[in-house]
Short mmCIF file of C-alpha atoms in Angstrom, two decimals:
data_model
loop_
_atom_site.label_atom_id
_atom_site.label_comp_id
_atom_site.label_asym_id
_atom_site.label_seq_id
_atom_site.Cartn_x
_atom_site.Cartn_y
_atom_site.Cartn_z
CA UNK A 14 5.55 -10.24 18.61
CA UNK A 15 6.94 -12.09 15.64
CA UNK A 16 5.13 -15.22 14.58
CA UNK A 17 5.94 -18.05 11.87
CA UNK A 18 3.32 -19.40 9.66
CA UNK A 19 3.45 -22.84 8.43
CA UNK A 20 1.17 -25.34 6.96
CA UNK A 21 1.73 -28.58 5.17
CA UNK A 22 2.44 -26.89 1.71
CA UNK A 23 5.90 -26.03 3.03
CA UNK A 24 6.67 -29.73 2.96
CA UNK A 25 4.45 -30.44 -0.14
CA UNK A 26 3.79 -27.88 -2.55
CA UNK A 27 1.33 -30.06 -4.52
CA UNK A 28 -0.86 -30.91 -1.59
CA UNK A 29 -4.37 -29.29 -1.20
CA UNK A 30 -4.18 -28.49 2.52
CA UNK A 31 -3.85 -24.91 1.67
CA UNK A 32 -7.58 -24.20 2.70
CA UNK A 33 -7.18 -26.66 5.63
CA UNK A 34 -6.92 -24.36 8.52
CA UNK A 35 -6.00 -27.33 10.83
CA UNK A 36 -2.74 -27.95 8.92
CA UNK A 37 -1.51 -24.48 9.68
CA UNK A 38 0.64 -23.77 12.72
CA UNK A 39 1.13 -20.27 14.17
CA UNK A 40 3.72 -19.71 16.61
CA UNK A 41 5.43 -16.76 18.33
CA UNK A 42 9.09 -16.97 17.71
CA UNK A 43 10.42 -13.44 19.40
CA UNK A 44 9.19 -10.43 21.26
CA UNK A 45 10.43 -7.03 20.50
CA UNK A 46 10.70 -4.69 23.39
CA UNK A 47 12.10 -1.21 23.77
CA UNK A 48 14.49 -0.35 26.40
CA UNK A 49 11.94 1.10 28.57
CA UNK A 50 9.98 -2.23 28.46
CA UNK A 51 13.33 -4.13 29.32
CA UNK A 52 13.91 -1.90 32.34
CA UNK A 53 10.34 -2.28 33.41
CA UNK A 54 10.46 -5.87 33.34
CA UNK A 55 13.75 -6.29 34.80
CA UNK A 56 12.65 -4.35 37.77
CA UNK A 57 9.55 -6.51 38.36
CA UNK A 58 7.49 -3.52 37.67
CA UNK A 59 4.01 -4.41 36.19
CA UNK A 60 3.56 -0.64 35.35
CA UNK A 61 1.74 -0.27 31.96
CA UNK A 62 3.63 0.97 29.07
CA UNK A 63 2.45 2.75 26.18
CA UNK A 64 2.08 0.57 22.79
CA UNK A 65 3.07 1.15 19.32
CA UNK A 66 1.23 3.25 17.19
CA UNK A 67 2.98 2.67 13.67
CA UNK A 68 4.91 -0.56 12.41
CA UNK A 69 7.14 -0.97 8.98
CA UNK A 70 9.34 -4.00 7.87
CA UNK A 71 11.46 -3.88 5.11
CA UNK A 72 14.40 -6.52 3.69
CA UNK A 73 17.74 -5.08 3.64
CA UNK A 74 18.88 -6.62 0.48
CA UNK A 75 19.70 -5.61 -3.07
CA UNK A 76 18.96 -8.21 -5.35
CA UNK A 77 16.29 -10.19 -7.22
CA UNK A 78 15.24 -12.53 -4.31
CA UNK A 79 12.45 -10.77 -2.36
CA UNK A 80 12.80 -13.42 0.48
CA UNK A 81 16.55 -12.69 1.14
CA UNK A 82 18.08 -10.36 3.38
CA UNK A 83 17.78 -9.33 7.24
CA UNK A 84 14.31 -8.08 8.32
CA UNK A 85 14.47 -4.39 9.45
CA UNK A 86 11.53 -3.70 11.90
CA UNK A 87 10.60 -0.22 13.04
CA UNK A 88 7.93 0.92 15.34
CA UNK A 89 7.05 4.19 16.60
CA UNK A 90 4.99 5.19 19.97
CA UNK A 91 2.93 8.28 20.31
CA UNK A 92 5.20 11.32 20.70
CA UNK A 93 7.73 10.18 18.11
CA UNK A 94 9.70 7.39 20.12
CA UNK A 95 11.03 5.08 17.59
CA UNK A 96 12.63 1.52 18.04
CA UNK A 97 14.75 -0.20 15.52
CA UNK A 98 15.20 -4.31 15.54
CA UNK A 99 16.94 -6.37 13.02
CA UNK A 100 15.93 -10.03 12.33
CA UNK A 101 18.76 -12.03 11.03
CA UNK A 102 18.06 -13.90 7.56
CA UNK A 103 17.46 -17.52 8.20
CA UNK A 104 20.12 -18.63 5.72
CA UNK A 105 22.59 -16.53 7.63
CA UNK A 106 21.59 -18.34 10.72
CA UNK A 107 22.30 -21.66 9.17
CA UNK A 108 25.70 -20.49 8.31
CA UNK A 109 26.53 -19.87 11.96
CA UNK A 110 26.43 -15.99 11.81
CA UNK A 111 25.92 -14.45 14.73
CA UNK A 112 24.93 -10.63 15.59
CA UNK A 113 27.60 -8.71 17.40
CA UNK A 114 24.82 -6.45 19.01
CA UNK A 115 23.23 -9.76 20.57
CA UNK A 116 26.27 -11.52 21.95
CA UNK A 117 26.32 -9.14 25.26
CA UNK A 118 22.38 -8.99 25.49
CA UNK A 119 20.71 -12.22 25.03
CA UNK A 120 21.13 -13.39 28.79
CA UNK A 121 19.89 -10.17 30.10
CA UNK A 122 16.79 -10.05 27.61
CA UNK A 123 15.68 -13.50 28.11
CA UNK A 124 16.08 -13.04 32.04
CA UNK A 125 14.16 -9.65 31.74
CA UNK A 126 11.21 -11.45 29.95
CA UNK A 127 11.10 -14.48 32.21
CA UNK A 128 12.42 -16.69 29.62
CA UNK A 129 14.32 -19.88 30.11
CA UNK A 130 16.54 -22.01 27.67
CA UNK A 131 13.56 -24.37 27.01
CA UNK A 132 11.33 -21.27 26.05
CA UNK A 133 10.40 -21.03 22.07
CA UNK A 134 10.73 -17.17 21.84
CA UNK A 135 13.08 -14.66 23.28
CA UNK A 136 12.91 -11.20 23.90
CA UNK A 137 14.86 -8.67 21.50
CA UNK A 138 16.10 -5.02 22.48
CA UNK A 139 16.28 -2.64 19.89
CA UNK A 140 19.41 -2.18 18.08
CA UNK A 141 18.63 1.69 17.82
CA UNK A 142 16.20 3.67 19.68
CA UNK A 143 15.64 7.48 19.48
CA UNK A 144 13.09 10.23 19.67
CA UNK A 145 11.75 12.61 16.98
CA UNK A 146 10.01 15.33 19.02
CA UNK A 147 7.88 17.04 16.07
CA UNK A 148 6.69 13.52 14.97
CA UNK A 149 3.11 12.32 16.21
CA UNK A 150 4.42 8.69 16.06
CA UNK A 151 1.19 7.61 14.29
CA UNK A 152 2.72 7.07 10.59
CA UNK A 153 5.97 5.69 9.94
CA UNK A 154 7.55 4.33 6.46
CA UNK A 155 11.06 2.92 6.08
CA UNK A 156 12.67 4.09 2.58
CA UNK A 157 13.30 0.76 0.71
CA UNK A 158 17.18 0.13 1.13
CA UNK A 159 17.24 -0.97 -2.51
CA UNK A 160 16.12 2.30 -3.81
CA UNK A 161 18.24 4.38 -1.70
CA UNK A 162 21.60 2.85 -1.94
CA UNK A 163 21.65 1.11 -5.64
CA UNK A 164 23.21 4.13 -7.21
CA UNK A 165 24.45 6.55 -4.55
CA UNK A 166 27.55 5.68 -2.89
CA UNK A 167 27.22 8.69 -0.34
CA UNK A 168 24.11 7.37 1.76
CA UNK A 169 24.97 4.41 4.07
CA UNK A 170 22.01 3.92 6.44
CA UNK A 171 18.46 3.18 6.07
CA UNK A 172 16.29 6.07 6.34
CA UNK A 173 12.66 6.35 7.82
CA UNK A 174 9.99 8.96 7.22
CA UNK A 175 7.51 10.09 9.86
CA UNK A 176 4.55 12.38 9.81
CA UNK A 177 3.81 15.51 12.07
CA UNK A 178 0.89 17.27 13.13
CA UNK A 179 1.86 20.24 11.13
CA UNK A 180 1.82 18.51 8.02
CA UNK A 181 5.45 17.84 7.67
CA UNK A 182 7.29 14.58 7.13
CA UNK A 183 10.74 14.46 8.98
CA UNK A 184 13.09 11.77 7.39
CA UNK A 185 15.64 10.37 9.73
CA UNK A 186 18.59 8.24 9.93
CA UNK A 187 17.85 4.84 11.53
CA UNK A 188 21.57 3.78 12.54
CA UNK A 189 21.15 0.66 10.46
CA UNK A 190 23.65 0.01 7.75
CA UNK A 191 22.06 -0.29 4.20
CA UNK A 192 22.87 -3.27 2.06
CA UNK A 193 24.76 -2.58 -1.43
CA UNK A 194 24.43 -4.60 -4.74
CA UNK A 195 26.63 -7.46 -4.51
CA UNK A 196 26.39 -7.93 -0.72
CA UNK A 197 25.80 -11.63 0.35
CA UNK A 198 24.68 -10.37 4.02
CA UNK A 199 28.20 -10.91 5.65
CA UNK A 200 30.54 -8.68 3.60
CA UNK A 201 29.68 -5.05 4.66
CA UNK A 202 31.87 -2.53 6.70
CA UNK A 203 30.92 -1.23 9.81
CA UNK A 204 31.87 0.11 13.18
CA UNK A 205 32.24 -2.81 15.62
CA UNK A 206 31.02 -2.90 18.96
CA UNK A 207 34.18 -2.05 20.43
CA UNK A 208 34.52 1.08 18.69
CA UNK A 209 37.12 0.28 15.99
CA UNK A 210 36.74 -0.59 12.22
CA UNK A 211 35.76 -4.22 11.43
CA UNK A 212 34.53 -6.17 8.66
CA UNK A 213 31.23 -7.72 8.92
CA UNK A 214 31.77 -11.48 8.47
CA UNK A 215 34.94 -11.54 10.79
CA UNK A 216 35.66 -14.91 12.39
CA UNK A 217 36.49 -15.11 16.09
CA UNK A 218 38.67 -17.75 17.57
CA UNK A 219 35.69 -20.40 17.61
CA UNK A 220 35.03 -19.75 13.70
CA UNK A 221 31.87 -17.86 14.47
CA UNK A 222 31.06 -15.51 11.90
CA UNK A 223 30.07 -12.03 13.71
CA UNK A 224 28.02 -9.59 12.07
CA UNK A 225 27.46 -5.83 13.08
CA UNK A 226 24.18 -4.19 11.85
CA UNK A 227 24.85 -0.64 13.19
CA UNK A 228 26.84 2.07 11.97
CA UNK A 229 27.67 3.21 15.64
CA UNK A 230 28.76 1.83 19.14
CA UNK A 231 25.13 0.94 20.42
CA UNK A 232 26.16 0.69 24.00
CA UNK A 233 24.26 2.13 26.85
CA UNK A 234 26.74 4.36 28.29
CA UNK A 235 27.42 8.12 28.17
CA UNK A 236 30.76 7.86 26.23
CA UNK A 237 28.90 7.02 23.04
CA UNK A 238 26.11 9.33 22.69
CA UNK A 239 27.71 11.50 20.16
CA UNK A 240 28.45 8.55 18.13
CA UNK A 241 24.96 7.53 17.69
CA UNK A 242 23.64 8.89 14.40
CA UNK A 243 20.23 7.36 14.62
CA UNK A 244 17.35 9.75 14.82
CA UNK A 245 19.32 12.60 12.92
CA UNK A 246 16.87 14.48 10.74
CA UNK A 247 18.26 14.98 7.32
CA UNK A 248 15.24 16.61 5.71
CA UNK A 249 11.90 18.30 6.73
CA UNK A 250 9.36 18.25 4.04
CA UNK A 251 5.86 19.84 3.42
CA UNK A 252 5.20 21.83 6.58
CA UNK A 253 2.30 23.77 7.06
CA UNK A 254 -0.54 21.63 5.82
CA UNK A 255 -2.95 19.40 7.49
CA UNK A 256 -2.01 16.54 9.88
CA UNK A 257 -0.08 13.71 8.03
CA UNK A 258 -2.31 10.38 8.34
CA UNK A 259 -0.52 8.10 5.97
CA UNK A 260 2.75 7.64 4.36
CA UNK A 261 4.27 5.43 1.45
CA UNK A 262 7.44 5.36 -0.78
CA UNK A 263 7.16 4.54 -4.20
CA UNK A 264 8.36 1.11 -5.01
CA UNK A 265 10.62 1.59 -7.97
CA UNK A 266 11.21 5.47 -8.24
CA UNK A 267 13.89 6.57 -5.72
CA UNK A 268 13.22 9.07 -2.89
CA UNK A 269 9.60 9.64 -3.84
CA UNK A 270 6.80 9.03 -1.29
CA UNK A 271 3.27 9.91 -0.98
CA UNK A 272 1.30 11.64 2.02
CA UNK A 273 -2.10 11.45 2.80
CA UNK A 274 -3.66 14.32 4.93
CA UNK A 275 -6.63 14.57 7.24
CA UNK A 276 -8.04 17.02 5.04
CA UNK A 277 -8.35 14.44 2.15
CA UNK A 278 -5.43 15.84 0.26
CA UNK A 279 -2.83 13.42 -1.17
CA UNK A 280 0.53 14.97 -1.94
CA UNK A 281 3.56 13.38 -3.64
CA UNK A 282 6.94 14.60 -3.04
CA UNK A 283 10.45 13.47 -4.86
CA UNK A 284 13.92 14.58 -4.31
CA UNK A 285 14.41 14.28 -8.07
CA UNK A 286 12.23 15.32 -11.24
CA UNK A 287 13.95 12.83 -13.89
CA UNK A 288 16.31 9.96 -13.73
CA UNK A 289 18.92 12.21 -14.96
CA UNK A 290 18.55 14.34 -11.93
CA UNK A 291 19.20 11.40 -9.65
CA UNK A 292 21.83 9.72 -11.65
CA UNK A 293 24.01 12.94 -12.29
CA UNK A 294 22.89 15.25 -9.77
CA UNK A 295 24.40 16.22 -6.59
CA UNK A 296 22.54 13.28 -4.72
CA UNK A 297 21.14 15.58 -2.05
CA UNK A 298 17.82 15.20 -0.49
CA UNK A 299 16.24 18.40 -1.52
CA UNK A 300 12.43 17.18 -1.80
CA UNK A 301 9.69 19.14 -3.48
CA UNK A 302 5.92 18.54 -4.04
CA UNK A 303 5.51 17.28 -7.58
CA UNK A 304 1.87 16.43 -7.33
CA UNK A 305 -1.36 17.24 -5.33
CA UNK A 306 -4.55 15.07 -5.52
CA UNK A 307 -7.91 16.73 -4.30
CA UNK A 308 -10.37 13.86 -5.10
CA UNK A 309 -11.23 13.38 -1.33
CA UNK A 310 -12.43 15.75 1.55
CA UNK A 311 -12.12 13.18 4.28
CA UNK A 312 -8.87 11.96 6.04
CA UNK A 313 -6.49 9.66 3.92
CA UNK A 314 -5.61 6.84 6.51
CA UNK A 315 -4.52 4.21 4.03
CA UNK A 316 -2.00 4.58 0.87
CA UNK A 317 -0.06 2.10 -1.11
CA UNK A 318 1.79 1.88 -4.51
CA UNK A 319 1.16 -1.48 -6.23
CA UNK A 320 3.72 -3.81 -6.70
CA UNK A 321 6.20 -4.68 -7.83
CA UNK A 322 6.46 -1.57 -10.19
CA UNK A 323 4.52 1.20 -8.46
CA UNK A 324 2.73 2.02 -11.72
CA UNK A 325 -0.83 2.49 -9.65
CA UNK A 326 -1.39 4.35 -6.31
CA UNK A 327 -4.24 3.34 -3.99
CA UNK A 328 -5.84 5.55 -1.55
CA UNK A 329 -8.71 4.81 0.99
CA UNK A 330 -10.47 7.75 2.97
CA UNK A 331 -12.88 7.90 5.81
CA UNK A 332 -15.89 7.90 3.88
CA UNK A 333 -15.15 4.40 2.68
CA UNK A 334 -14.00 5.45 -0.90
CA UNK A 335 -11.15 3.42 -2.46
CA UNK A 336 -9.23 5.43 -5.23
CA UNK A 337 -6.93 4.11 -7.86
CA UNK A 338 -4.46 6.37 -9.54
CA UNK A 339 -2.15 6.07 -12.66
CA UNK A 340 1.00 6.80 -10.97
CA UNK A 341 3.43 5.00 -13.42
CA UNK A 342 5.41 8.38 -14.15
CA UNK A 343 7.44 6.53 -16.63
CA UNK A 344 9.17 7.81 -19.79
CA UNK A 345 8.20 5.90 -23.25
CA UNK A 346 10.90 3.53 -22.41
CA UNK A 347 8.73 2.26 -19.58
CA UNK A 348 11.91 1.03 -17.53
CA UNK A 349 12.27 1.49 -13.81
CA UNK A 350 15.72 3.22 -14.78
CA UNK A 351 13.88 6.23 -16.56
CA UNK A 352 11.15 8.17 -15.02
CA UNK A 353 9.90 11.60 -14.94
CA UNK A 354 7.81 12.32 -11.62
CA UNK A 355 6.44 15.38 -13.19
CA UNK A 356 4.27 13.38 -15.67
CA UNK A 357 0.58 13.52 -14.90
CA UNK A 358 -0.97 11.32 -12.22
CA UNK A 359 -4.48 10.39 -12.99
CA UNK A 360 -7.62 9.08 -11.30
CA UNK A 361 -8.50 5.95 -13.04
CA UNK A 362 -10.97 4.25 -10.81
CA UNK A 363 -12.96 4.81 -7.55
CA UNK A 364 -14.96 2.41 -5.49
CA UNK A 365 -17.79 4.77 -3.96
CA UNK A 366 -18.59 2.32 -1.24
CA UNK A 367 -15.61 -0.08 -0.76
CA UNK A 368 -16.38 0.17 3.03
CA UNK A 369 -19.22 1.05 5.44
CA UNK A 370 -17.00 3.18 7.19
CA UNK A 371 -13.36 4.27 7.40
CA UNK A 372 -10.74 2.52 5.48
CA UNK A 373 -8.20 1.91 7.92
CA UNK A 374 -5.13 0.03 5.93
CA UNK A 375 -4.70 -1.36 2.53
CA UNK A 376 -1.95 -3.39 0.98
CA UNK A 377 -1.17 -4.41 -2.74
CA UNK A 378 -0.47 -7.99 -3.60
CA UNK A 379 2.90 -9.00 -5.05
CA UNK A 380 1.58 -9.92 -8.45
CA UNK A 381 0.16 -6.14 -9.07
CA UNK A 382 -3.46 -7.55 -9.79
CA UNK A 383 -5.05 -7.10 -6.40
CA UNK A 384 -5.12 -4.89 -3.60
CA UNK A 385 -6.46 -5.86 -0.12
CA UNK A 386 -8.40 -3.38 2.14
CA UNK A 387 -9.66 -3.26 5.94
CA UNK A 388 -12.07 -1.18 7.69
CA UNK A 389 -13.90 0.19 10.95
CA UNK A 390 -16.74 -1.82 9.59
CA UNK A 391 -15.09 -5.23 10.71
CA UNK A 392 -14.38 -6.33 7.34
CA UNK A 393 -11.27 -7.20 5.09
CA UNK A 394 -11.99 -6.99 1.36
CA UNK A 395 -9.92 -8.03 -1.81
CA UNK A 396 -10.19 -5.91 -5.17
CA UNK A 397 -9.20 -6.53 -8.75
CA UNK A 398 -7.00 -3.52 -9.58
CA UNK A 399 -8.71 -3.25 -13.16
CA UNK A 400 -12.47 -2.84 -13.85
CA UNK A 401 -13.42 -4.84 -10.51
CA UNK A 402 -12.28 -1.90 -8.51
CA UNK A 403 -14.34 0.61 -11.01
CA UNK A 404 -17.46 -1.45 -10.47
CA UNK A 405 -17.18 -1.55 -6.71
CA UNK A 406 -17.49 -5.24 -6.48
CA UNK A 407 -14.82 -6.87 -4.39
CA UNK A 408 -13.36 -10.00 -5.55
CA UNK A 409 -13.56 -11.50 -1.89
CA UNK A 410 -15.27 -9.95 1.16
CA UNK A 411 -14.78 -11.13 4.86
CA UNK A 412 -17.27 -9.51 6.88
CA UNK A 413 -16.92 -9.80 10.77
CA UNK A 414 -13.34 -10.84 9.73
CA UNK A 415 -12.49 -9.57 13.60
CA UNK A 416 -14.71 -8.60 16.38
CA UNK A 417 -14.10 -5.07 16.04
CA UNK A 418 -12.56 -2.51 13.83
CA UNK A 419 -9.78 -4.09 11.53
CA UNK A 420 -6.69 -1.80 12.03
CA UNK A 421 -4.18 -3.59 9.49
CA UNK A 422 -4.11 -5.97 6.79
CA UNK A 423 -0.75 -6.81 4.86
CA UNK A 424 0.21 -9.61 2.40
CA UNK A 425 3.30 -12.02 2.66
CA UNK A 426 6.06 -11.40 0.04
CA UNK A 427 5.94 -14.95 -1.35
CA UNK A 428 6.51 -15.69 -4.85
CA UNK A 429 3.33 -14.96 -7.04
CA UNK A 430 1.02 -17.76 -7.03
CA UNK A 431 2.47 -19.70 -4.24
CA UNK A 432 0.59 -21.54 -1.85
CA UNK A 433 2.62 -19.83 0.88
CA UNK A 434 1.45 -16.59 0.16
CA UNK A 435 -1.00 -15.32 2.89
CA UNK A 436 -3.17 -12.37 3.66
CA UNK A 437 -2.99 -11.38 7.46
CA UNK A 438 -5.38 -8.96 9.19
CA UNK A 439 -5.10 -7.60 12.79
CA UNK A 440 -8.40 -6.19 14.63
CA UNK A 441 -9.24 -4.48 17.84
CA UNK A 442 -9.95 -7.59 19.27
CA UNK A 443 -6.43 -8.50 19.68
CA UNK A 444 -6.49 -11.36 17.12
CA UNK A 445 -5.02 -11.90 13.92
CA UNK A 446 -6.80 -13.60 10.88
CA UNK A 447 -4.85 -15.39 8.14
CA UNK A 448 -6.45 -15.93 4.84
CA UNK A 449 -4.79 -18.18 1.74
CA UNK A 450 -4.16 -16.17 -1.38
CA UNK A 451 -4.34 -19.25 -3.56
CA UNK A 452 -6.83 -19.17 -6.24
#
């Protein structure tokens, strides 16, 4: 489900209502369902369906504005069943843009969910859906579109990485076109829903701008199965090791990701050793392991690079320890355009008792100064990335944030220091908790 979070600070940024819970409004705007769920609802069948075990979201945009671009949402069920949705940029909605893949589906989707025109939210079927048989479905990470396509002209689709029980990571095509530098959201070429070439941004007879997300004809008939590239595996990395428990892509270095394993080992893989390899190489995705971190002997369920530069790597294990590594991997120039992934990755701090149980998830704040963790001890904690983490003392601790294990925590991508910046946790009790990130 998709929710909108609004408070009075959206209208008056100088108000003090950011800490007033009564000023906040949380509304469900959309329900994202798989095609199996759609068919079940259409038949009026109340049979239980398997829920999603992993979820990731990115903005499909190449530019400085971290709030622009369409949202690409991917979720996987146990067994490697993946669904892909795209949520249109609100700015494009205001311009009257209509998604080609939605035109023929809106009535059926709302009917299947029992929706009426007066209902606030609506159901959305996926734009792409595929299955990776070797994947467990418990780990999923989308490669940031800005990194994969900023310099490469050969790659046209957003890629997703998924973990396997045999320790391998499979990288698949999503079937969703990736943004390119200079795109304004309605200028990309794509295959139209009728099977022919079309320009994203073509206008129909009623002057409605029609936008195509997918690189294939996404219709439910047998004639188009061969034209659907979603789910195509383009690389299999690191097999023969312990089961993959967590995944994270580097936020600035292209085609570099980290893997947390069940035996406590953290592996870093990259398709390129230096920036020259990436810029002047053959652009092939031939990954190899460049680092192995062996400081823990417990499963690593939580991984994240610091934002926005990825200079720090955070890892949380089932013993409640939170590790911080220097993962800048930059050459002396210190710019994101020059890097050397073979340079050392060093442990800089460790909170020995960050949680009294498993660390289930963690996320880095956009300002690069804090990281939030959640655990099986029903708590959410915020840490200073410097000496605060080394001392084992959190900046904030919310014990009993949820009635049960806290499975996930994430931070909104609003401007640093903005009153709109929120921290959201979700727990075993089915509830979400929203925290203000303002000082």
